[in-house]
Coordinates of C-alpha atoms (C1' of nucleotides) in Angstrom, one line a residue:
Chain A
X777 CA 126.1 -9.1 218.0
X778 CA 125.5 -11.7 220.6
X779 CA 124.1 -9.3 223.3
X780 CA 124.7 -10.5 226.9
X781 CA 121.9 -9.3 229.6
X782 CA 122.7 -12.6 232.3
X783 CA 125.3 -10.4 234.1
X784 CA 122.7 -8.3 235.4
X785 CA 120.1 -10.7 235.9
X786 CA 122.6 -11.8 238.4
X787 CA 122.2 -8.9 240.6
X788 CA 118.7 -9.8 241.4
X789 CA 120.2 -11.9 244.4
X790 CA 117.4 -13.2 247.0
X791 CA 118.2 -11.4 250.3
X792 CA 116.9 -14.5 252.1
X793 CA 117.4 -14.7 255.7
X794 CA 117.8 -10.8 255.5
X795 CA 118.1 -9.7 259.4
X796 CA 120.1 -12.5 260.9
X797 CA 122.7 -13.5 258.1
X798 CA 125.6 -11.0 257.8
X799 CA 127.6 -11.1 254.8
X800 CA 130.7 -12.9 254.9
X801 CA 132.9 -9.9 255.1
X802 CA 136.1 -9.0 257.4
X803 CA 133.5 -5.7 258.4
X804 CA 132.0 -8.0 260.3
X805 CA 134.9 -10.8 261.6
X806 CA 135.1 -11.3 265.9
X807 CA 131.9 -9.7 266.8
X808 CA 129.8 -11.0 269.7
X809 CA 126.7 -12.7 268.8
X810 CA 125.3 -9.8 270.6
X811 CA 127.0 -7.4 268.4
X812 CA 126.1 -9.3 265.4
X813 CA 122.4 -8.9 266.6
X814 CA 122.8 -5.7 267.1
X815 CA 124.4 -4.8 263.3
X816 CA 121.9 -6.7 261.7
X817 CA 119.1 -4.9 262.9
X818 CA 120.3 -2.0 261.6
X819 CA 121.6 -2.6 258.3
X820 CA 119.8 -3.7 255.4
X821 CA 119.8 -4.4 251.9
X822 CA 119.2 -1.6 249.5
X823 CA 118.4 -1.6 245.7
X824 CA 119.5 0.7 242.9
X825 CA 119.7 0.9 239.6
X826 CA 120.6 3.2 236.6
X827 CA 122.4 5.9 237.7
X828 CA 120.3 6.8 240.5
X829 CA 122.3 8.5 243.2
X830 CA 123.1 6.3 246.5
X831 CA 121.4 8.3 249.0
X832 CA 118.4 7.0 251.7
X833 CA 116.1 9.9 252.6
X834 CA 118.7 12.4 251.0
X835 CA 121.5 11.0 253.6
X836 CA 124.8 9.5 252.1
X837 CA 124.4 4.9 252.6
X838 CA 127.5 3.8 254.2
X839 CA 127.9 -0.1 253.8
X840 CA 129.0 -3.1 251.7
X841 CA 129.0 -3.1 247.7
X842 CA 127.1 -7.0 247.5
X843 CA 126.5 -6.9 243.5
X844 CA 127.0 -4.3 240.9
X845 CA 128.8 -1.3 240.8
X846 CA 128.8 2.3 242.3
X847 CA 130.8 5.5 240.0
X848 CA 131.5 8.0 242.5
X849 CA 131.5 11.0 240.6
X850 CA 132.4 14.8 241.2
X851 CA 130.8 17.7 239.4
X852 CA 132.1 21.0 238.6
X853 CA 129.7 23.6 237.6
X854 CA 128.1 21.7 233.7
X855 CA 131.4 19.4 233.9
X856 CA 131.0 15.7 235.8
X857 CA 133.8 13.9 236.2
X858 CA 133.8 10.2 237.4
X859 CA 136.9 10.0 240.2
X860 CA 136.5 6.3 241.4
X861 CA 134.3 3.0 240.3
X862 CA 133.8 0.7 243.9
X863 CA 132.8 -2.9 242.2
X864 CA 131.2 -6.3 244.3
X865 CA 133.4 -6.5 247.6
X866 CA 134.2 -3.0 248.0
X867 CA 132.8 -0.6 251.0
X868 CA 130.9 2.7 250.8
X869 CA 132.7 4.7 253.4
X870 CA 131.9 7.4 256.0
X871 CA 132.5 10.4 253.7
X872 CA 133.8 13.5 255.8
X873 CA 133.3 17.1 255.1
X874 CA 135.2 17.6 252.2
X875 CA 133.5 14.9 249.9
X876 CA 130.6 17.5 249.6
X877 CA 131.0 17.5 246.1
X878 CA 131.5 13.8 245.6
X879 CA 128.4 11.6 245.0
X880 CA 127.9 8.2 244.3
X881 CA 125.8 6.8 242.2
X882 CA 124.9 3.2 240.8
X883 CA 125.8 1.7 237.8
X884 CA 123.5 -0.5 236.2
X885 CA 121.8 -2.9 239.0
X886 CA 123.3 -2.7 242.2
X887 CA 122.8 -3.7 246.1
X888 CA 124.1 -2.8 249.0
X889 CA 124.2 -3.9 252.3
X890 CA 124.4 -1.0 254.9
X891 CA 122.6 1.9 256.5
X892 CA 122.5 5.8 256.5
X893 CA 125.9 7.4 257.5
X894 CA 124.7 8.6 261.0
X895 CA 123.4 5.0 262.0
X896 CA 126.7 3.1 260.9
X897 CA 128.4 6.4 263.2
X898 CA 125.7 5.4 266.0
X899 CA 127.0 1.7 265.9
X900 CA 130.6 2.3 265.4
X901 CA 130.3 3.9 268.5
X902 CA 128.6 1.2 270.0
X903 CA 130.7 -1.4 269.3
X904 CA 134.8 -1.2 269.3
X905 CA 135.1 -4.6 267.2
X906 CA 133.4 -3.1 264.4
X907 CA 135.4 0.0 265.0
X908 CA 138.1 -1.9 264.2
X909 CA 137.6 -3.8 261.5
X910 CA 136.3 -0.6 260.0
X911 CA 139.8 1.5 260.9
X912 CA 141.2 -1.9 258.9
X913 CA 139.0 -1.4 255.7
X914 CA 139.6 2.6 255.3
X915 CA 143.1 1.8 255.8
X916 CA 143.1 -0.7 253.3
X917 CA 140.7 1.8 251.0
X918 CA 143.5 4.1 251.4
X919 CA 146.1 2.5 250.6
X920 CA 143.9 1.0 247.1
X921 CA 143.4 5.0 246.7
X922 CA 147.0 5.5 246.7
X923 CA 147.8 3.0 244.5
X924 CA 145.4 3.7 241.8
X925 CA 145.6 7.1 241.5
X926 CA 149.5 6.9 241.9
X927 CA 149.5 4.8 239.0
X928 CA 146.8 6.7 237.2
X929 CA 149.2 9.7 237.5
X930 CA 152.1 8.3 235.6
X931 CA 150.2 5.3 233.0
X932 CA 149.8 5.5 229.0
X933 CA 146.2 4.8 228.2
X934 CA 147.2 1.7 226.8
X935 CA 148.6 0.8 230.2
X936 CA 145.2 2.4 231.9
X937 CA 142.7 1.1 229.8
X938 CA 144.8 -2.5 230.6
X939 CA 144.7 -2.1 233.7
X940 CA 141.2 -0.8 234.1
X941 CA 140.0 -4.5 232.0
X942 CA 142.0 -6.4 234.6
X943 CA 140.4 -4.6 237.5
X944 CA 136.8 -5.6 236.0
X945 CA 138.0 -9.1 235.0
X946 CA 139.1 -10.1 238.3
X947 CA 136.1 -8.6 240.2
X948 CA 133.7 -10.7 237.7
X949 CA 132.1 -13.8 238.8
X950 CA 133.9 -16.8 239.3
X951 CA 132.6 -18.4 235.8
X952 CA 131.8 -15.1 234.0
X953 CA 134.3 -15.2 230.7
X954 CA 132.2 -12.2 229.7
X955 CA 132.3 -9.5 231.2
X956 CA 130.9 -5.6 231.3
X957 CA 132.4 -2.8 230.6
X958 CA 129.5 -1.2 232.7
X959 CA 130.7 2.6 231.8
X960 CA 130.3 4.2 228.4
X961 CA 133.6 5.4 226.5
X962 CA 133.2 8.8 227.8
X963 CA 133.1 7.7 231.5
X964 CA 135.5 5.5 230.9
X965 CA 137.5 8.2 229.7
X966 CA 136.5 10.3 232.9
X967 CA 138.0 7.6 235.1
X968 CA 140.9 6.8 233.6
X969 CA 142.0 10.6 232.7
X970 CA 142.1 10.3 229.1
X971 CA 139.6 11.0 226.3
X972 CA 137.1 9.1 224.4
X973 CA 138.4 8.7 221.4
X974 CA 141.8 7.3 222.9
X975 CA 139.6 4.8 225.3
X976 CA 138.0 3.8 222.1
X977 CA 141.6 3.3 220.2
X978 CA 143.1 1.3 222.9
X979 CA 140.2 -1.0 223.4
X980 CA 139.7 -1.3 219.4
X981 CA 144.0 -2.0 219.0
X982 CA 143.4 -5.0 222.3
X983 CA 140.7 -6.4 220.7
X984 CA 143.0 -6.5 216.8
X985 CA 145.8 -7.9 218.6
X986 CA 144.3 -10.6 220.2
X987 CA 144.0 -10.1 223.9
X988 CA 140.5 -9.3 224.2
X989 CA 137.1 -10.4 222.3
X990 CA 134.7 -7.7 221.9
X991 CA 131.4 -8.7 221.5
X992 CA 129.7 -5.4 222.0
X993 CA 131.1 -2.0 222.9
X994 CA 130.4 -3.0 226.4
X995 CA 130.9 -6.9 226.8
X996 CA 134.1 -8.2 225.9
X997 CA 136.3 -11.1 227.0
X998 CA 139.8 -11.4 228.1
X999 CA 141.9 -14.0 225.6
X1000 CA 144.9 -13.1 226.5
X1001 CA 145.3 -12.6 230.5
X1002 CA 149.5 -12.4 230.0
X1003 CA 149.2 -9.8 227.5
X1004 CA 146.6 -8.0 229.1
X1005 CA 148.9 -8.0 232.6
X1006 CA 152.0 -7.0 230.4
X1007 CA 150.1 -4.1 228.9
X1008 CA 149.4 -2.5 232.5
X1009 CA 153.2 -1.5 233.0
X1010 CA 152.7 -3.3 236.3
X1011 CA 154.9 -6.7 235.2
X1012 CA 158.5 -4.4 234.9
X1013 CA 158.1 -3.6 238.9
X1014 CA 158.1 -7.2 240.0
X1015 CA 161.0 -8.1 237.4
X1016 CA 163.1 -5.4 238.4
X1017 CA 162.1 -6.5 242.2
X1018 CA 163.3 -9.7 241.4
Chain B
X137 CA 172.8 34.4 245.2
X138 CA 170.6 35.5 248.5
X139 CA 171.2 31.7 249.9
X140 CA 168.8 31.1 252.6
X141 CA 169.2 28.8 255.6
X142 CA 167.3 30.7 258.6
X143 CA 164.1 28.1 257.7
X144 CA 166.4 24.8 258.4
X145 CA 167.0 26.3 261.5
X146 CA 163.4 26.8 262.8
X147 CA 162.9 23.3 262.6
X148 CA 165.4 23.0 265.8
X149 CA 162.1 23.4 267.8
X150 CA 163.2 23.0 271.2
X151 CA 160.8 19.9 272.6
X152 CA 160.2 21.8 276.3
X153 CA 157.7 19.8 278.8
X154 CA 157.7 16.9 276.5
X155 CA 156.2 14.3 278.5
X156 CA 152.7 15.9 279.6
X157 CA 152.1 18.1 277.2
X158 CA 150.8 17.0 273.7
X159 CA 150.4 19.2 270.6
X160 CA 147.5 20.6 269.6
X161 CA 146.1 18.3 267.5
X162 CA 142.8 16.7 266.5
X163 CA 144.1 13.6 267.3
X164 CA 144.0 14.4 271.1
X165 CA 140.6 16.1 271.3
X166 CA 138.4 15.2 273.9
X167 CA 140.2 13.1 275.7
X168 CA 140.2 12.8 279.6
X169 CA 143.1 13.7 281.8
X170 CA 143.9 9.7 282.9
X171 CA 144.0 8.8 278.7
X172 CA 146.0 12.1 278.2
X173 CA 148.6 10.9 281.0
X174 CA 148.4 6.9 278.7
X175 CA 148.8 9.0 275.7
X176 CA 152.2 10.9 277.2
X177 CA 153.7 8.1 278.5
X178 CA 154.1 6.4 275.1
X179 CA 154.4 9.3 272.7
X180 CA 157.5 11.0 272.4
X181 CA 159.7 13.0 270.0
X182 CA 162.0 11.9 266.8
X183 CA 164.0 13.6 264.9
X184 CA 165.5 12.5 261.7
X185 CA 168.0 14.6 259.3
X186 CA 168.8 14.0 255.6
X187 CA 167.1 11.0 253.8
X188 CA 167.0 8.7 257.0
X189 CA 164.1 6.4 257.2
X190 CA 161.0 7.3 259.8
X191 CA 161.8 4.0 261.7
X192 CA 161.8 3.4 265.3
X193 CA 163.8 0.0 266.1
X194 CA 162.9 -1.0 262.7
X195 CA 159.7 -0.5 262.6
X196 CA 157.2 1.9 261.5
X197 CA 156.8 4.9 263.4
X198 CA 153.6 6.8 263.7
X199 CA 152.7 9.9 264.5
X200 CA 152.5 13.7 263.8
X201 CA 154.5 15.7 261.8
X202 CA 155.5 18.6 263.8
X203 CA 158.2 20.2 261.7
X204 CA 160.1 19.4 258.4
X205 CA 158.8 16.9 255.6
X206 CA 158.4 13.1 254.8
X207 CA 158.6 11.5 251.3
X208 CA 156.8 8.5 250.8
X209 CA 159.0 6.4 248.1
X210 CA 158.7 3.2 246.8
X211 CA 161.7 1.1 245.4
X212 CA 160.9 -0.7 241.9
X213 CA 164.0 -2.6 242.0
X214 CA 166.9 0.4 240.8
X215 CA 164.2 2.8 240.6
X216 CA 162.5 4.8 243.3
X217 CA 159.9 6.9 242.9
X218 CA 158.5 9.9 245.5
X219 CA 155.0 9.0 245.7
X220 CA 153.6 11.5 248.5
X221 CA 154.7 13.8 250.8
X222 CA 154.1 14.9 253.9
X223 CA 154.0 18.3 256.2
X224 CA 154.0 19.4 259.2
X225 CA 150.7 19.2 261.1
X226 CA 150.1 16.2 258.7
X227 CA 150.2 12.5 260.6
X228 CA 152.1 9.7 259.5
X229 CA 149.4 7.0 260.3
X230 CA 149.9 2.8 260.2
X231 CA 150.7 1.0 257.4
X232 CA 148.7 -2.0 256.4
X233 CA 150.4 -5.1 254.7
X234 CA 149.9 -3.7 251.2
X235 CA 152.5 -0.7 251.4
X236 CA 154.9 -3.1 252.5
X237 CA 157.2 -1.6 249.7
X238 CA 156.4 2.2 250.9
X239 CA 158.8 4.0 253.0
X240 CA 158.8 7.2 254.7
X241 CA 161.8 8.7 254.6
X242 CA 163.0 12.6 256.0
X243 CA 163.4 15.6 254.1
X244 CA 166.0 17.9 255.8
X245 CA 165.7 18.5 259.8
X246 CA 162.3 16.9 260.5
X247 CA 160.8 16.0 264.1
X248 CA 157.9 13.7 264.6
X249 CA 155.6 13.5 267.7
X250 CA 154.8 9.6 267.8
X251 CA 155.4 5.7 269.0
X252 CA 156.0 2.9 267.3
X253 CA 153.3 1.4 265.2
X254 CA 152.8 -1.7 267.4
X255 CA 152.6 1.0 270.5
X256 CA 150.3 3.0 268.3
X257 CA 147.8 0.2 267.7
X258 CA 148.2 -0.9 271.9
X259 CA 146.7 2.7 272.9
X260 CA 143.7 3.1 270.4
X261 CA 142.3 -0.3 271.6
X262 CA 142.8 0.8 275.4
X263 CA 141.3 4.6 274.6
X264 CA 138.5 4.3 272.1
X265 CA 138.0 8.4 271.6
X266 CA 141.5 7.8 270.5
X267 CA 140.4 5.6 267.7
X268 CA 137.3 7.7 267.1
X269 CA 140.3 10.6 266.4
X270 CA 142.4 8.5 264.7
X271 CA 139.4 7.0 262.2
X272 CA 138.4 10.7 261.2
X273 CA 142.2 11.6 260.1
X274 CA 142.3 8.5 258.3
X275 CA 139.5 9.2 256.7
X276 CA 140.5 13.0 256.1
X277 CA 144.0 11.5 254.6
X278 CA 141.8 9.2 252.4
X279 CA 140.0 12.1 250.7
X280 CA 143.0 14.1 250.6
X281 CA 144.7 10.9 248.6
X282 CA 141.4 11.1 246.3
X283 CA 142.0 14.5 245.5
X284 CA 145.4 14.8 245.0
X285 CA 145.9 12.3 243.0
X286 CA 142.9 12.8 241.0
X287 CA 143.8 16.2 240.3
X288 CA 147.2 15.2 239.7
X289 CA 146.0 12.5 237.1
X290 CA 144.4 15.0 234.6
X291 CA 146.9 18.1 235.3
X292 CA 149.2 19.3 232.8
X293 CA 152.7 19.9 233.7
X294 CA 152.2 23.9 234.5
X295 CA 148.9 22.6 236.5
X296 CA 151.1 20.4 239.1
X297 CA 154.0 22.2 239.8
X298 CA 151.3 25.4 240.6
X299 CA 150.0 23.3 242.9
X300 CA 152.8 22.4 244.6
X301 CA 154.0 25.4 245.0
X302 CA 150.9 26.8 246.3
X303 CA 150.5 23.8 248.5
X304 CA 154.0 23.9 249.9
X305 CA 153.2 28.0 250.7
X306 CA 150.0 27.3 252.4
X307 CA 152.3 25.1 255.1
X308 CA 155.0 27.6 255.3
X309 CA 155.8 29.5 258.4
X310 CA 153.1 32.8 258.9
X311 CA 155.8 35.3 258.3
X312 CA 158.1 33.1 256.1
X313 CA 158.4 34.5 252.2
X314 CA 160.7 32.5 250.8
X315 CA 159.3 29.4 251.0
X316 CA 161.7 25.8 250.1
X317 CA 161.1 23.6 247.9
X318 CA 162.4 20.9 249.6
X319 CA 162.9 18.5 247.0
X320 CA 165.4 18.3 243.8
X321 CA 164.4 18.7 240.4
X322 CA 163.9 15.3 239.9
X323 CA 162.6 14.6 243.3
X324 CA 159.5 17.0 242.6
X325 CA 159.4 15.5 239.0
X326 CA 159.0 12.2 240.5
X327 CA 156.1 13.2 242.7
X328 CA 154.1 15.1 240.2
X329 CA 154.8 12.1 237.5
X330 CA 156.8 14.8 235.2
X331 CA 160.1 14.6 234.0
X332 CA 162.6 16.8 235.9
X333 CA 163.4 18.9 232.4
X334 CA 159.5 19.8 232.6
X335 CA 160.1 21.0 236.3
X336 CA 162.5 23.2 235.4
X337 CA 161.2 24.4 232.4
X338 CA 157.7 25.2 234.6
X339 CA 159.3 26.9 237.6
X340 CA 161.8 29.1 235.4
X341 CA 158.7 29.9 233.4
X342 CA 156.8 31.1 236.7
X343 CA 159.7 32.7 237.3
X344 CA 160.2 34.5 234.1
X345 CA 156.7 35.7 234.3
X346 CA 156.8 36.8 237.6
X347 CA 154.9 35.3 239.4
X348 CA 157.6 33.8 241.6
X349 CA 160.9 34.9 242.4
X350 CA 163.7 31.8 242.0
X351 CA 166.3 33.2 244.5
X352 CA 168.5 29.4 244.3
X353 CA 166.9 26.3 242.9
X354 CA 165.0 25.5 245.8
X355 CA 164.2 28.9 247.3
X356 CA 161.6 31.0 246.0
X357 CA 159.2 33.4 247.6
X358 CA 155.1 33.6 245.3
X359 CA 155.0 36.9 244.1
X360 CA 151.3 36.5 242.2
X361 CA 149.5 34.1 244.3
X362 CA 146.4 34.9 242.3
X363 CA 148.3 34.0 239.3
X364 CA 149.9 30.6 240.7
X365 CA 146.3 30.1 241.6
X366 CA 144.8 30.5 238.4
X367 CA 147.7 28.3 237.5
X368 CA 146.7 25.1 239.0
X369 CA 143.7 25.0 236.9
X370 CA 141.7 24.5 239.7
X371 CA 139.8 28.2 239.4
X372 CA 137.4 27.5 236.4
X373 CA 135.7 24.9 238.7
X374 CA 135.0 27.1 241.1
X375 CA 134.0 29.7 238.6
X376 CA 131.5 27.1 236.9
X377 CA 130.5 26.2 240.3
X378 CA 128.6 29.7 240.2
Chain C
dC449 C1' 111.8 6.8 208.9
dG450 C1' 114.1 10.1 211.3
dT451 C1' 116.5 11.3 215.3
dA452 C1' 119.7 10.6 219.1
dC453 C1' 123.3 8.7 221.4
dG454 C1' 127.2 6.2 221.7
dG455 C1' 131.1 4.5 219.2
dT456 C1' 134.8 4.5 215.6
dT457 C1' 138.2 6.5 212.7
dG458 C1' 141.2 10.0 210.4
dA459 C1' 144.2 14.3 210.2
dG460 C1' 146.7 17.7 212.3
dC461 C1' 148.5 19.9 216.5
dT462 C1' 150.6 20.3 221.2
dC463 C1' 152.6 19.3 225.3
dA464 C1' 155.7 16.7 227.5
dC465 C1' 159.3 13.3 226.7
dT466 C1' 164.1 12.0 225.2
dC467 C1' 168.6 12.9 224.2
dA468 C1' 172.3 15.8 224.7
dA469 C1' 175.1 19.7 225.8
dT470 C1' 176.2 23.3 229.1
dA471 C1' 176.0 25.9 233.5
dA472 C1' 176.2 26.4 238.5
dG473 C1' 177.2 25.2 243.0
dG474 C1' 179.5 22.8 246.8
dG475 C1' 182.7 20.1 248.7
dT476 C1' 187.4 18.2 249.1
dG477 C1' 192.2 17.7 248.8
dG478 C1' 196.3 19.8 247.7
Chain D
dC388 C1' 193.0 29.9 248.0
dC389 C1' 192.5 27.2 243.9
dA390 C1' 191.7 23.2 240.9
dC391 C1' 188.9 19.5 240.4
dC392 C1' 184.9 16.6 240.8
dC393 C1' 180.2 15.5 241.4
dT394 C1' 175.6 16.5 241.8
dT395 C1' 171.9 19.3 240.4
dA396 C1' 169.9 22.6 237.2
dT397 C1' 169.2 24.7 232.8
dT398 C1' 168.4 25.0 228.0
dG399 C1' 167.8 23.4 223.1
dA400 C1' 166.3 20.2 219.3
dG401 C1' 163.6 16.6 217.7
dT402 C1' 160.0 12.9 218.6
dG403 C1' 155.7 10.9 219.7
dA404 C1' 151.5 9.9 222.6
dG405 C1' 147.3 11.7 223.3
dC406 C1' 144.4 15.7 222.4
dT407 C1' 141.1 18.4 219.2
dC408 C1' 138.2 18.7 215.6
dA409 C1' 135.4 16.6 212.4
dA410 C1' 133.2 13.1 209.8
dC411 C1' 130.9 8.8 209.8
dC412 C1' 128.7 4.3 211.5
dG413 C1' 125.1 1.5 214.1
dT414 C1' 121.8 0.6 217.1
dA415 C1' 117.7 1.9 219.8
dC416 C1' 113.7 4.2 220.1
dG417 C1' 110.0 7.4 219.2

DNA sequence: CGTACGGTTGAGCTCACTCAATAAGGGTGG
DNA sequence: CCACCCTTATTGAGTGAGCTCAACCGTACG
């Protein structure tokens, strides 16, 4: 009851003065107005949607996440599982070798601002700024990578589903109180490591205690923020740090 | 019984022509002879012993791992928990802000080829091929990250330690059988996200099966590398994959 | 109206955890 | 050299979170 669609509408952002207006993004901070020139001519907005696979003429996109979300997902012979979610903000990196079997595919309506893989190596080499400020944002991805999978490896489901809600709350739009699950139970499941039926039983037990509003299996609202950030383990660290 | 020291002893690597010539390492390909010479000048050789922290002057150091381990740990207040870890041929590369709380600390006799972090960050803006060199490790650590912990997220107990184990022979010495664990009980626990009991209970299990032989705690030598392989749970993939 | 897919819920089982006791070294001081 | 202590490792018994298996619900869609 009380079905949502406005989330997605949302996507549908108007890339207005496409060529010439670089996203606001720390990709793109100190860079010439020649460089600038030269970035915008190449990259580009892109559309997806469903679970089509984020490729442009079969080559892997490399660029900035502006609206949606991307599953990057890894399949073993019959067996898919789903080894990373990027959301609004996030960057499609250069994927080396031994990503062959990882591919990324959208969820739901998405756009993204970038070009194929061996353009954005063509530019990087072009133009040491950007090289930069790219080294910064793998660095960072790493470091993300580290963290979430680090705490993957030793979380409850309770304390993954948790922190899983909180990832997608604070990704949401500004006034958004609703937001999307985006992933069925089963992918959520994938993600997070656990099973179905347990993503199911944690969401079902937030939602009877309180801390979250579920509206429909998929759109659900945070109540309780505290509660929420207590349930994802993370609040013992900084108490202990204190 | 059968105590082992001769592969502590290796690690004494005797650091010959240290200024001019650098390992061979990814990191250094295809650079000229004048951003060799810059590249010389600043890198040199650390070595650290016990648990000391991989800090030069303080800060960070970066560089390649020649020899001996590194354990990446991060303090929670009283508790401290082994979150990576390093071997040789593997490159300690810079921190950003958010692993502020991560240190690097030695494991045994280690030696590092590398500069401080500032240093670091001086020479890949004056040689950009060093950068280019630098980006693809990062990159290669980055999917490295993605699949360990991934893996590591949805292994059971007898999964990650046969991983370890394998992964921890693949670096060892051509020649060398007996292979070190490196870490305590606990230590390895901590990394893996198991208890230390579990540890035990898997290696003795390994052992009892022979597929390893457990000459002191930390020593063993992989009898059944077929066995520890089909151990890690990583095989059926690869079988489905057909 | 039936089918399909995703979600929910229950019952029983297993693996890894906790708690606790016991070895096994490895130094150190006498 | 020996007694002692301290750290690490091992092993057992009991518990519980999350898995498996299986039934059932609800909505969408042909």
């Amino acid at each position: 009851m009380n079905a949502l669609t406005p989330l997605s509408d949302v996507t549908a952002v108007p890339h207005a003065g496409l060529c010439f207006a670089l996203p606001e993004h720390s990709l793109f901070s100190n860079l010439s107005l020649a460089e600038q020139a030269l970035v915008s001519a190449r990259l580009s907005y892109f559309h997806f949607d469903g679970d089509a696979p984020i490729l442009v003429d079969g080559a892997p996109l490399v660029g900035l996440l502006r609206s949606g979300a991307v599953a990057r997902t890894t399949r073993l012979g019959s067996h898919v599982s789903t080894v990373g979610l990027l959301l609004a903000g996030d960057m499609l990196i250069l994927e080396g070798p031994r990503t062959a079997n990882v591919r990324s595919e959208a969820v739901g309506k998405t756009e993204i601002f970038g070009c194929s893989a061996q353009s954005f190596q063509d530019l990087l080499r072009q133009i040491p700024q950007l090289q930069l400020n790219y080294l910064a944002l793998v660095t960072a991805e790493l470091q993300a990578t580290r963290d979430w999978y680090t705490l993957l490896g030793r979380k409850t489901a309770t304390e993954r589903v948790a922190t899983l809600i909180l990832k997608l709350s604070r990704h949401a739009e500004e006034g958004a109180t609703v937001i999307d699950l985006l992933l069925t139970r089963d992918r959520i499941g994938n993600l997070l490591g656990i099973k179905m039926e347990t993503v199911s039983r944690q969401i079902r037990a937030f939602a009877k205690a309180g801390v979250i509003a579920l509206f429909s299996p998929t759109k659900i609202q945070v109540l309780d923020k505290a509660a929420l950030l207590e349930a994802t383990g993370d609040i013992w660290r900084e108490k202990s740090a204190l």
